[in-house]
mmCIF file of C-alpha atoms in Angstrom:
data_model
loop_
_atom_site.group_PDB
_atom_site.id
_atom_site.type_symbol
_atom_site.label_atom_id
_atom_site.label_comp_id
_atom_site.label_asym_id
_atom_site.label_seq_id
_atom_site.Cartn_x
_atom_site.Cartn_y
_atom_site.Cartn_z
ATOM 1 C CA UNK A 10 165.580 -60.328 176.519
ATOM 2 C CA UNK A 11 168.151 -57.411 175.297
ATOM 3 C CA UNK A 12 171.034 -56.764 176.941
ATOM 4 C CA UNK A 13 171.591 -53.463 178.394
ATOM 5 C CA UNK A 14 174.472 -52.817 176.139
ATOM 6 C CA UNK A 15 172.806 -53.615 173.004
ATOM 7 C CA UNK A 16 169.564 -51.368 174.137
ATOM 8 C CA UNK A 17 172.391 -48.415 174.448
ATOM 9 C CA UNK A 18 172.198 -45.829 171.922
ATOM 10 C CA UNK A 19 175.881 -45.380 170.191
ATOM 11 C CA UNK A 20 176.461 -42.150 171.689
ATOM 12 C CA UNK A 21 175.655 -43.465 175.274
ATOM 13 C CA UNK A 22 178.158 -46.116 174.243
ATOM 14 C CA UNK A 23 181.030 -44.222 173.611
ATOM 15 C CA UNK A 24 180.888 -42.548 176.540
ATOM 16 C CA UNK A 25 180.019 -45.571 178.671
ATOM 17 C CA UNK A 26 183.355 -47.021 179.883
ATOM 18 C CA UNK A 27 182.066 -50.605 180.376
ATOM 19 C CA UNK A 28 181.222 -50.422 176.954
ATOM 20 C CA UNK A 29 185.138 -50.647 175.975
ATOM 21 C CA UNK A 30 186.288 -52.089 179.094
ATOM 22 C CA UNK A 31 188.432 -49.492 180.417
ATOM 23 C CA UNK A 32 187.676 -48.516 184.244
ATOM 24 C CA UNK A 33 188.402 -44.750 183.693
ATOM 25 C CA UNK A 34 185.477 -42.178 184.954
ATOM 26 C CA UNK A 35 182.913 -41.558 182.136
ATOM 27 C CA UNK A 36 182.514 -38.265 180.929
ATOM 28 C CA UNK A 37 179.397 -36.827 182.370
ATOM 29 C CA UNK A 38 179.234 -32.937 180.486
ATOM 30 C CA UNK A 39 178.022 -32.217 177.048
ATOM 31 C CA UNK A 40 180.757 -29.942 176.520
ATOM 32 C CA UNK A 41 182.871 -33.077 177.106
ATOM 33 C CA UNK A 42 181.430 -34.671 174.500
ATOM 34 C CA UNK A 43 180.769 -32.083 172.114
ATOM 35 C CA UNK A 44 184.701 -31.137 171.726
ATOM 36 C CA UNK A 45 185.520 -35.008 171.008
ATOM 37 C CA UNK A 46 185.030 -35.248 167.272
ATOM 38 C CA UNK A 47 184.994 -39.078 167.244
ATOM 39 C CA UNK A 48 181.842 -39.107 169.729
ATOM 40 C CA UNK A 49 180.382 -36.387 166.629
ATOM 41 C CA UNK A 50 181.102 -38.857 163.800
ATOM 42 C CA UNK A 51 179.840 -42.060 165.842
ATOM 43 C CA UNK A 52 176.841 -40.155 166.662
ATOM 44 C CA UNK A 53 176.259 -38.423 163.300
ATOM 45 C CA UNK A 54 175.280 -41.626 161.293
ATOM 46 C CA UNK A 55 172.648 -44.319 163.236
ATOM 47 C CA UNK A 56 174.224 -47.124 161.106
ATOM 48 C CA UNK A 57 176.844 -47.525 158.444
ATOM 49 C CA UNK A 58 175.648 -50.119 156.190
ATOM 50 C CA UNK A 59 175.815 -48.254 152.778
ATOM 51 C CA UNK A 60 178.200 -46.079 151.164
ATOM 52 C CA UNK A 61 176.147 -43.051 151.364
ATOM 53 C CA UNK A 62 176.733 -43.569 155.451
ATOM 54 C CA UNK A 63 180.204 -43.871 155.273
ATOM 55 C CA UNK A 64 180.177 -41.073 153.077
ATOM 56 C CA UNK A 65 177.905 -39.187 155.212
ATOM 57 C CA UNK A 66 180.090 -39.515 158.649
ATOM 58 C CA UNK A 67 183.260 -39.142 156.682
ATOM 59 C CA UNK A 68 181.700 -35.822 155.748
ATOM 60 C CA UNK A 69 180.685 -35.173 159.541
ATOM 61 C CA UNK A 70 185.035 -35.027 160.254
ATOM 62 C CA UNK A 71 185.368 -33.048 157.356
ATOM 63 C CA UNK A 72 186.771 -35.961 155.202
ATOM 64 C CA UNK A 73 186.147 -36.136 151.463
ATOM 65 C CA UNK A 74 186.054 -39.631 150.659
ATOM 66 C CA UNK A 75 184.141 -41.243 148.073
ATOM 67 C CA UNK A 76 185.679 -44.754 148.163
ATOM 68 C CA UNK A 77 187.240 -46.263 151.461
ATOM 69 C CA UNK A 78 190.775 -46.755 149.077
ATOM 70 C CA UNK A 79 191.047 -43.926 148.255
ATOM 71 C CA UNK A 80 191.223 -41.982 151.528
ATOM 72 C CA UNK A 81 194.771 -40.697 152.388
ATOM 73 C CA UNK A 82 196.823 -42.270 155.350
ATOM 74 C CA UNK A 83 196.048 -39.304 157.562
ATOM 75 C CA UNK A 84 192.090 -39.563 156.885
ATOM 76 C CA UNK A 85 192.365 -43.020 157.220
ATOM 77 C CA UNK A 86 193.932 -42.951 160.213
ATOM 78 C CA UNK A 87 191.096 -40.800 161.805
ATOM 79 C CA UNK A 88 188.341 -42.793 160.218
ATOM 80 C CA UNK A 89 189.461 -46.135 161.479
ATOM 81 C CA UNK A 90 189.140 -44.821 164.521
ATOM 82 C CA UNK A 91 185.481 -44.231 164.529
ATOM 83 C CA UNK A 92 184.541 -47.115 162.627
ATOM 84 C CA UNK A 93 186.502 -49.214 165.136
ATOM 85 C CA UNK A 94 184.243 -47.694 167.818
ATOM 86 C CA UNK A 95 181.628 -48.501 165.539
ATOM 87 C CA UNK A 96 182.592 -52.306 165.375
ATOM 88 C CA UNK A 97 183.111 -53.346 168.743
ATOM 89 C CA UNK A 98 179.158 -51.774 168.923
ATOM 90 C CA UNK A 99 177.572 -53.613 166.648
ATOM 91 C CA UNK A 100 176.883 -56.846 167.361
ATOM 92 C CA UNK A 101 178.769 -59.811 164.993
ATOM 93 C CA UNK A 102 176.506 -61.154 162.113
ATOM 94 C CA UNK A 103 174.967 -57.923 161.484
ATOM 95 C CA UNK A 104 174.569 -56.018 158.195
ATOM 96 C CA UNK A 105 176.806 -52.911 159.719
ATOM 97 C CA UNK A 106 179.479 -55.109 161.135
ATOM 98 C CA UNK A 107 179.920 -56.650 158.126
ATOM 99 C CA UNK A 108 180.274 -53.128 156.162
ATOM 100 C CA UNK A 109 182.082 -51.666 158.834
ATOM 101 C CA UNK A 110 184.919 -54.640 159.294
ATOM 102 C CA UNK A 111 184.941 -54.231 155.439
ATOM 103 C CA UNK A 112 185.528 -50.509 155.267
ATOM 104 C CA UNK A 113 188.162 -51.306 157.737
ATOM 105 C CA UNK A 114 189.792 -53.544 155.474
ATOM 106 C CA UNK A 115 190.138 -51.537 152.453
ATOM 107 C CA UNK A 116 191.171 -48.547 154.875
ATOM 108 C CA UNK A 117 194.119 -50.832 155.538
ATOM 109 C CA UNK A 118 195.329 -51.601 153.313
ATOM 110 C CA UNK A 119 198.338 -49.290 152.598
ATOM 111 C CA UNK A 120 199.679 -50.859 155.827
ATOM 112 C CA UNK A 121 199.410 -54.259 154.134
ATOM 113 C CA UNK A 122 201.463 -52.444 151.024
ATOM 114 C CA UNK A 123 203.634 -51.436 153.041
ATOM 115 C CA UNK A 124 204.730 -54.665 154.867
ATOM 116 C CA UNK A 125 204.228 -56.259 152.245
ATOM 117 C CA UNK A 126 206.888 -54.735 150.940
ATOM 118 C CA UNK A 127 209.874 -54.875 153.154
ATOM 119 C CA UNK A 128 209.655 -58.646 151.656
ATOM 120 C CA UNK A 129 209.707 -57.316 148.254
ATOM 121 C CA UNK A 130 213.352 -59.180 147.396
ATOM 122 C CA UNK A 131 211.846 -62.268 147.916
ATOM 123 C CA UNK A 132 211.139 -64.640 144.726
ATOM 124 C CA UNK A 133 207.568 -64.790 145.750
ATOM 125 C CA UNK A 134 204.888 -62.840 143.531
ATOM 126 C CA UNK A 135 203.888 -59.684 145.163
ATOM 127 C CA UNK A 136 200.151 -59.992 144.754
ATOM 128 C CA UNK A 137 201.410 -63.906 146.746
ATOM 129 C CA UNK A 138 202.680 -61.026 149.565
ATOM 130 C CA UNK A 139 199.473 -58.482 149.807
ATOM 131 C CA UNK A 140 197.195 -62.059 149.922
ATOM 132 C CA UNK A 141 198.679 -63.178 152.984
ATOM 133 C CA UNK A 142 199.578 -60.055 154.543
ATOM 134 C CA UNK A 143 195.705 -58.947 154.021
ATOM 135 C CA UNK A 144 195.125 -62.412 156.343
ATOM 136 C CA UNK A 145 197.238 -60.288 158.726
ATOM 137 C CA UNK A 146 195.170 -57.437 158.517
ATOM 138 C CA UNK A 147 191.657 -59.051 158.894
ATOM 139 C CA UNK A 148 193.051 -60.858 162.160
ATOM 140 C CA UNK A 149 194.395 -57.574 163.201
ATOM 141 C CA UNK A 150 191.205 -55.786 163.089
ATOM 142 C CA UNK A 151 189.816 -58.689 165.161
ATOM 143 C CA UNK A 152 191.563 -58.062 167.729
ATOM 144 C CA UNK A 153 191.885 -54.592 167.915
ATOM 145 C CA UNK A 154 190.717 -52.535 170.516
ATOM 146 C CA UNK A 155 189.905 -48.919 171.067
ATOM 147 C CA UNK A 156 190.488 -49.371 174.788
ATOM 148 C CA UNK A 157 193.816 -50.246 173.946
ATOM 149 C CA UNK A 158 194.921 -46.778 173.682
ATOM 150 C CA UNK A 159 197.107 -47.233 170.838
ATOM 151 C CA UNK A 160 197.277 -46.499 166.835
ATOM 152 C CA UNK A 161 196.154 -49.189 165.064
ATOM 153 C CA UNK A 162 198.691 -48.918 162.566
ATOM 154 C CA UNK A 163 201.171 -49.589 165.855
ATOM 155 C CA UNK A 164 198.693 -52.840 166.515
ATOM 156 C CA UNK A 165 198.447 -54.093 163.413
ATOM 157 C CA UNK A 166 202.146 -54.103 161.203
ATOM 158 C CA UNK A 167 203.545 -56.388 164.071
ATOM 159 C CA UNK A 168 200.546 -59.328 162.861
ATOM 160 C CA UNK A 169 201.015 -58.290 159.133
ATOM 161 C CA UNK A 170 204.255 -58.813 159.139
ATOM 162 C CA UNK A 171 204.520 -61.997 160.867
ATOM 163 C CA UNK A 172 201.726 -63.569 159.222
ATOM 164 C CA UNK A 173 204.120 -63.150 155.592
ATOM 165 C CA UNK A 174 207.136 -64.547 158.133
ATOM 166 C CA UNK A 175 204.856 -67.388 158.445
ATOM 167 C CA UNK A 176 204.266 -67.592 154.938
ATOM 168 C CA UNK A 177 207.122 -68.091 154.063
ATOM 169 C CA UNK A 178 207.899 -70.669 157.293
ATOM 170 C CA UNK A 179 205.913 -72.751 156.016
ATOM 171 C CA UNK A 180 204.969 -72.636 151.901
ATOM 172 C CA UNK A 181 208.372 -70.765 150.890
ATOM 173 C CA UNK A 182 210.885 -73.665 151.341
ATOM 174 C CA UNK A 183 210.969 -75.909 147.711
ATOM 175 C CA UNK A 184 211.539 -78.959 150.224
ATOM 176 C CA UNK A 185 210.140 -79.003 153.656
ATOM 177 C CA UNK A 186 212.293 -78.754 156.945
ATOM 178 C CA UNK A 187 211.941 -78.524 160.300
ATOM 179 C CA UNK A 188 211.900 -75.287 161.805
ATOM 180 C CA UNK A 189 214.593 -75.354 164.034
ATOM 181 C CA UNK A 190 217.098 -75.891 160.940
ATOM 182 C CA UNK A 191 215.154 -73.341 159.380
ATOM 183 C CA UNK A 192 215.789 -70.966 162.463
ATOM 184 C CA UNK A 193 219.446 -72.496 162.607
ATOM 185 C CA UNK A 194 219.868 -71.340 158.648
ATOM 186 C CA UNK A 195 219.070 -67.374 159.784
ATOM 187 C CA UNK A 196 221.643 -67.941 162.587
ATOM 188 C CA UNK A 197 224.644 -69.062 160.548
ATOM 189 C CA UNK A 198 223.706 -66.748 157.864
ATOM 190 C CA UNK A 199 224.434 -63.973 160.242
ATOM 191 C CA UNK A 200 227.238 -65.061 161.645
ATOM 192 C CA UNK A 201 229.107 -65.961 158.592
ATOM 193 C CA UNK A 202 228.769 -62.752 157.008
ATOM 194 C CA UNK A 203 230.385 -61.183 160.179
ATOM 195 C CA UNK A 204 233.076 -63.314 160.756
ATOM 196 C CA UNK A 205 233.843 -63.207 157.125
ATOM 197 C CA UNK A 206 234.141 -59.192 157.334
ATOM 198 C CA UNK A 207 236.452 -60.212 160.502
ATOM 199 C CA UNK A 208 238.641 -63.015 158.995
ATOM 200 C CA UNK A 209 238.440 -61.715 155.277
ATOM 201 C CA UNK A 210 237.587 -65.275 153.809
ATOM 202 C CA UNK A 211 234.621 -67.412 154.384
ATOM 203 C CA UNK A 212 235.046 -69.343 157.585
ATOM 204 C CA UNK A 213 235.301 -72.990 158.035
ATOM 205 C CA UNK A 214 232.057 -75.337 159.179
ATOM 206 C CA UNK A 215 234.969 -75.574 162.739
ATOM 207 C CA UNK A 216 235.062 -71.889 162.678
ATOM 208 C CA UNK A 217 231.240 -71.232 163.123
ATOM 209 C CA UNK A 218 230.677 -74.196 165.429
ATOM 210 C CA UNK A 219 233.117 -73.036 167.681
ATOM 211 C CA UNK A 220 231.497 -68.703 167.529
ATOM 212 C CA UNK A 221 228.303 -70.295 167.963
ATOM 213 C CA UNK A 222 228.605 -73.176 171.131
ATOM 214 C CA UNK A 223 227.557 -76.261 168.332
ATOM 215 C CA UNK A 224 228.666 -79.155 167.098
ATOM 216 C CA UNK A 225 230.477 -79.210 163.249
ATOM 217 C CA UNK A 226 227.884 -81.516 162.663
ATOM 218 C CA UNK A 227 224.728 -79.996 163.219
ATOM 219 C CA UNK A 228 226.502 -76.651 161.371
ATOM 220 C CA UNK A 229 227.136 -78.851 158.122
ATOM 221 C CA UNK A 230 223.571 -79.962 158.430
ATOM 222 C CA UNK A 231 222.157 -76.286 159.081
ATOM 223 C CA UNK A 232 224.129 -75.300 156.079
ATOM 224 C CA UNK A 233 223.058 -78.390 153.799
ATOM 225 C CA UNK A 234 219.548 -77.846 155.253
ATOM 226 C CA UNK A 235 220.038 -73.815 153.284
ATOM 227 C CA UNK A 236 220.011 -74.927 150.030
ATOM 228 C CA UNK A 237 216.822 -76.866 150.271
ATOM 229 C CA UNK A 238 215.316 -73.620 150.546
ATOM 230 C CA UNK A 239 214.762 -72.822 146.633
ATOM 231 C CA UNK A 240 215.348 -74.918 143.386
ATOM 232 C CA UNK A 241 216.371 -73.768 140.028
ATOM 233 C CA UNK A 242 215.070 -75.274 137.034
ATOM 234 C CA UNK A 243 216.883 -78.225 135.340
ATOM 235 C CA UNK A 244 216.131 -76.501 131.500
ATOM 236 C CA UNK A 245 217.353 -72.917 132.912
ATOM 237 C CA UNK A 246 220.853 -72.015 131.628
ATOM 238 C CA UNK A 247 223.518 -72.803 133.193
ATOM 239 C CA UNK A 248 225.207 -70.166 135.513
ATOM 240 C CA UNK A 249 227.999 -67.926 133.400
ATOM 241 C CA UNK A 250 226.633 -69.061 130.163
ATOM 242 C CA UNK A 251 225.133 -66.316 127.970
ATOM 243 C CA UNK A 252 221.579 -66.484 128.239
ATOM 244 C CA UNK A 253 220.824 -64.262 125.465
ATOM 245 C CA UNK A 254 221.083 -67.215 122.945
ATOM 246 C CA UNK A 255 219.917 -70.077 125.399
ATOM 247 C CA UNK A 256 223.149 -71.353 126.925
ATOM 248 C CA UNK A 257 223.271 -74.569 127.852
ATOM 249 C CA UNK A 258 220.480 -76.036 130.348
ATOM 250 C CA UNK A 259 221.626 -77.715 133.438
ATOM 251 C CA UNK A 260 220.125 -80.681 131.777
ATOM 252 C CA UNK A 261 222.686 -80.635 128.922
ATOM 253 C CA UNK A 262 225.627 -81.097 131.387
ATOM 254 C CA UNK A 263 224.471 -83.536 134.403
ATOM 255 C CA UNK A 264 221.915 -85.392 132.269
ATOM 256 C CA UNK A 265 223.237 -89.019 131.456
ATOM 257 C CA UNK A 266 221.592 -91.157 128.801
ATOM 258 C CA UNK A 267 220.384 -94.789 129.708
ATOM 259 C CA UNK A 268 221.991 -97.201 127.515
ATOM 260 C CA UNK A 269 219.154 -99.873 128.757
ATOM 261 C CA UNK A 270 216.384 -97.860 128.539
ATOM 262 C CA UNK A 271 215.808 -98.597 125.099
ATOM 263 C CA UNK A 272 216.006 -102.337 126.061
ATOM 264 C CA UNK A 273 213.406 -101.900 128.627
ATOM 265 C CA UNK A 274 210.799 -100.232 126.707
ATOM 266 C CA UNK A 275 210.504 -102.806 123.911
ATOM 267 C CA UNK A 276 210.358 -105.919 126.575
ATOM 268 C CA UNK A 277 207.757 -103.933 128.379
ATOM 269 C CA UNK A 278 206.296 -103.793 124.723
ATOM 270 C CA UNK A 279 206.655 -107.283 124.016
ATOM 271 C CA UNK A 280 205.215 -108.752 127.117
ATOM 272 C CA UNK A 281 201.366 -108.682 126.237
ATOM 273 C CA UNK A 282 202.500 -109.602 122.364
ATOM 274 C CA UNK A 283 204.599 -112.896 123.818
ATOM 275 C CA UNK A 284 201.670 -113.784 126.009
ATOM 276 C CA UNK A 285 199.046 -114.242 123.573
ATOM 277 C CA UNK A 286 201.421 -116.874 120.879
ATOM 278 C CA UNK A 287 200.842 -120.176 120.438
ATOM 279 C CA UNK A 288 203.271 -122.460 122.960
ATOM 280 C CA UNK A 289 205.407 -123.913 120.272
ATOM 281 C CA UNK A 290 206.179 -120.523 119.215
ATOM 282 C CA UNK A 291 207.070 -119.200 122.453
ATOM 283 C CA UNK A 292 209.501 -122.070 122.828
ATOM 284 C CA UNK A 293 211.005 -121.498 119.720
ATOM 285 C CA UNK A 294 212.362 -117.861 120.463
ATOM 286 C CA UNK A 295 212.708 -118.865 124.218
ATOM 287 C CA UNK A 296 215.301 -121.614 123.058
ATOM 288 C CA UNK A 297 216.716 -119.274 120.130
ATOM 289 C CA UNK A 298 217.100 -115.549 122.124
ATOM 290 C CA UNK A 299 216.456 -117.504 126.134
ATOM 291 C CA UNK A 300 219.219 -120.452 125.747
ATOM 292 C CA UNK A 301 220.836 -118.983 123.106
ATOM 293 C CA UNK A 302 220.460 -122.452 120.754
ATOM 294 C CA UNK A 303 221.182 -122.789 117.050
ATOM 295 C CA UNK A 304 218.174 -123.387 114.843
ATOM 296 C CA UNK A 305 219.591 -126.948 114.153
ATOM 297 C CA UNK A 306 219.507 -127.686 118.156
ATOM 298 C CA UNK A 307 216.186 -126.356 118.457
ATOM 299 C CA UNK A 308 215.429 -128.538 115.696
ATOM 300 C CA UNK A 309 217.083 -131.739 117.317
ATOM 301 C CA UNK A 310 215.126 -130.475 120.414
ATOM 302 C CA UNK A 311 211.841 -130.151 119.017
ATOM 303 C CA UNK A 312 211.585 -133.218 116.163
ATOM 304 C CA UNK A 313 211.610 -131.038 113.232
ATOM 305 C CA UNK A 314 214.407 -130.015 110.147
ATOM 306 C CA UNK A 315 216.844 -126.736 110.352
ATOM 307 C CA UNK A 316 215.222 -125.445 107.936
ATOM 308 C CA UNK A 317 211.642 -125.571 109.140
ATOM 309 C CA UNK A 318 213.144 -124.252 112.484
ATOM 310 C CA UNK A 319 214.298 -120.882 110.516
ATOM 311 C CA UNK A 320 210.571 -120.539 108.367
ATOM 312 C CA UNK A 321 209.153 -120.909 111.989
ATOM 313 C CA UNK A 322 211.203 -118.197 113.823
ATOM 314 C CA UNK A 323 211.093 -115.906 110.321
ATOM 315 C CA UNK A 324 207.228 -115.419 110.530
ATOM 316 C CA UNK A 325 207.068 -114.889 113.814
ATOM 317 C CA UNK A 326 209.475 -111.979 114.368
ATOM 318 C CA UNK A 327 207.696 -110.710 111.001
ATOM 319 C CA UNK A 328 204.077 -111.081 113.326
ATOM 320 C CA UNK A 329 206.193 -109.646 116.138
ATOM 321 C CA UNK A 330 207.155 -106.522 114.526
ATOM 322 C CA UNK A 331 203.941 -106.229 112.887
ATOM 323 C CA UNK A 332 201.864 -105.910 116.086
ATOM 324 C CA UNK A 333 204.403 -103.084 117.768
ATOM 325 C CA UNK A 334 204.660 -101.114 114.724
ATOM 326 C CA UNK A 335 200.372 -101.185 114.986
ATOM 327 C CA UNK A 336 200.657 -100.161 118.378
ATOM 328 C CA UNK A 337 203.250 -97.575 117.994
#
């Protein structure tokens, strides 16, 4: 069976105080009605589903709007406010409340803009900022109310904003920390710059534990915790080099070449090549490079001449090289 709200016509539900949950004595004239221009609008248009009904009630409060982006902040301002009546009727699921929580969005969206954009000297991509802030929004326009007797604009910013503050809480750190040296990292920001306007020099890991009530350790390890907050790239230029003709990368000056690494990569090489000679073989260069014997000791060691010890050990380097220069 229907509920009685949902049998309600729209203009019975704007004037129904129930219907928004506010307590306040319903109008009861039609002169009360008639001079509120959002009851008009609500009332104009039995559903917005299509453009040519938001079009059509925009019309109704005297609004030109064509596209929902393209309505000024003023207009938008106004028609929020009816569609927001509009949402909280219709019931979730529906083809209106999708169109209407839609139209809401792109209404919006200069308020996402405009948050968006007091982050704007971040490294992060802009488009990064007016994704997430647009999260903001949507939740926003969840939870809005028309009871709540407040712009929405006033509602809204507030969970814009701190949904990009969360952004970059969590996903704008290169290397993860925990949030209370993250929230420790804002603190000693502030404070150094004012005590360094105060002592005219930078002040000492001592200076700020004492200002701020904390140990010098867990200063040095808000401090080191700082710099784990972005990375420059190891091929970028080093700082005060001229960039204009490539510098010199980071790489160039703290890179240090392996001496061994050579050596590693060829016995890693080797190891399936050694594995599939014969057994006297392996002895052989196990005796010659292993133990470090003369060919006439491997000789003595193995019942055979000097001489057929070095024909031996000749072909099979010559096989060994063969097979890594065919795999190379």
């Amino acid at each position: 069976m229907p509920s009685v709200v949902s049998r309600m016509s729209t203009r019975d539900r704007v004037n129904d105080p129930a219907a928004h949950g506010s307590t306040a004595p319903a109008a009861t004239s039609d002169d009360a009605i008639a001079d509120d221009p959002t009851v008009d609008a609500v009332a104009t248009v039995d559903e917005v589903t299509r453009p040519t009904d938001f079009v059509r009630m925009a019309a109704s409060l005297g609004i030109e709007a064509d596209q929902p982006a393209a309505v000024c902040p003023t207009d938008a301002r106004q028609l929020s406010k009816v569609l927001f009546v509009r949402l909280r009727a219709a019931e979730e699921g529906t083809a209106e409340y999708s169109y209407v929580r839609g139209t809401l969005i792109e209404l919006n969206m200069a308020l996402v803009k405009f948050a968006a954009s007091r982050f704007s000297h971040r490294k992060e991509p802009f488009e990064d900022l007016l994704q997430v802030g647009t999260i903001g929004l949507i939740k926003a326009i969840d939870r809005f109310d028309p009871s709540f007797e407040v712009e929405f604009s006033t509602f809204a910013l507030p969970t814009i904003s701190g949904e990009i503050k969360r952004f970059f809480r969590d996903t704008g750190w290169m290397v993860h920390v925990p949030r209370r040296l993250q929230e420790l990292r804002l603190v000693l920001a502030k404070t150094s710059d004012a005590m360094e306007q105060l002592l005219d020099r930078a002040p000492t890991p001592g200076e700020l534990a004492a200002h701020l009530g904390l140990t010098e350790d867990e200063v040095r390890e808000g401090l080191i915790a700082s710099q784990a907050q972005s990375a420059a790239s190891l091929d970028a230029p080093a700082p005060g080099r001229d960039q204009t003709d490539g510098g010199t990368a980071l790489t160039d000056r703290i890179a240090q070449e392996e001496g061994a690494f050579e050596t590693v990569l060829c016995l890693e090489a080797l190891k399936p090549v050694l594995a599939a000679l014969p057994e006297r073989d392996r002895t052989i260069l196990s005796l010659r490079f292993g133990a470090d014997l003369t060919q006439g000791e491997i000789g003595r060691r193995l019942g055979i001449s000097q001489m057929h010890v070095s024909r031996l050990l000749s072909r099979i380097l010559t096989g060994l090289r063969a097979e890594l220069q065919a795999e190379a």
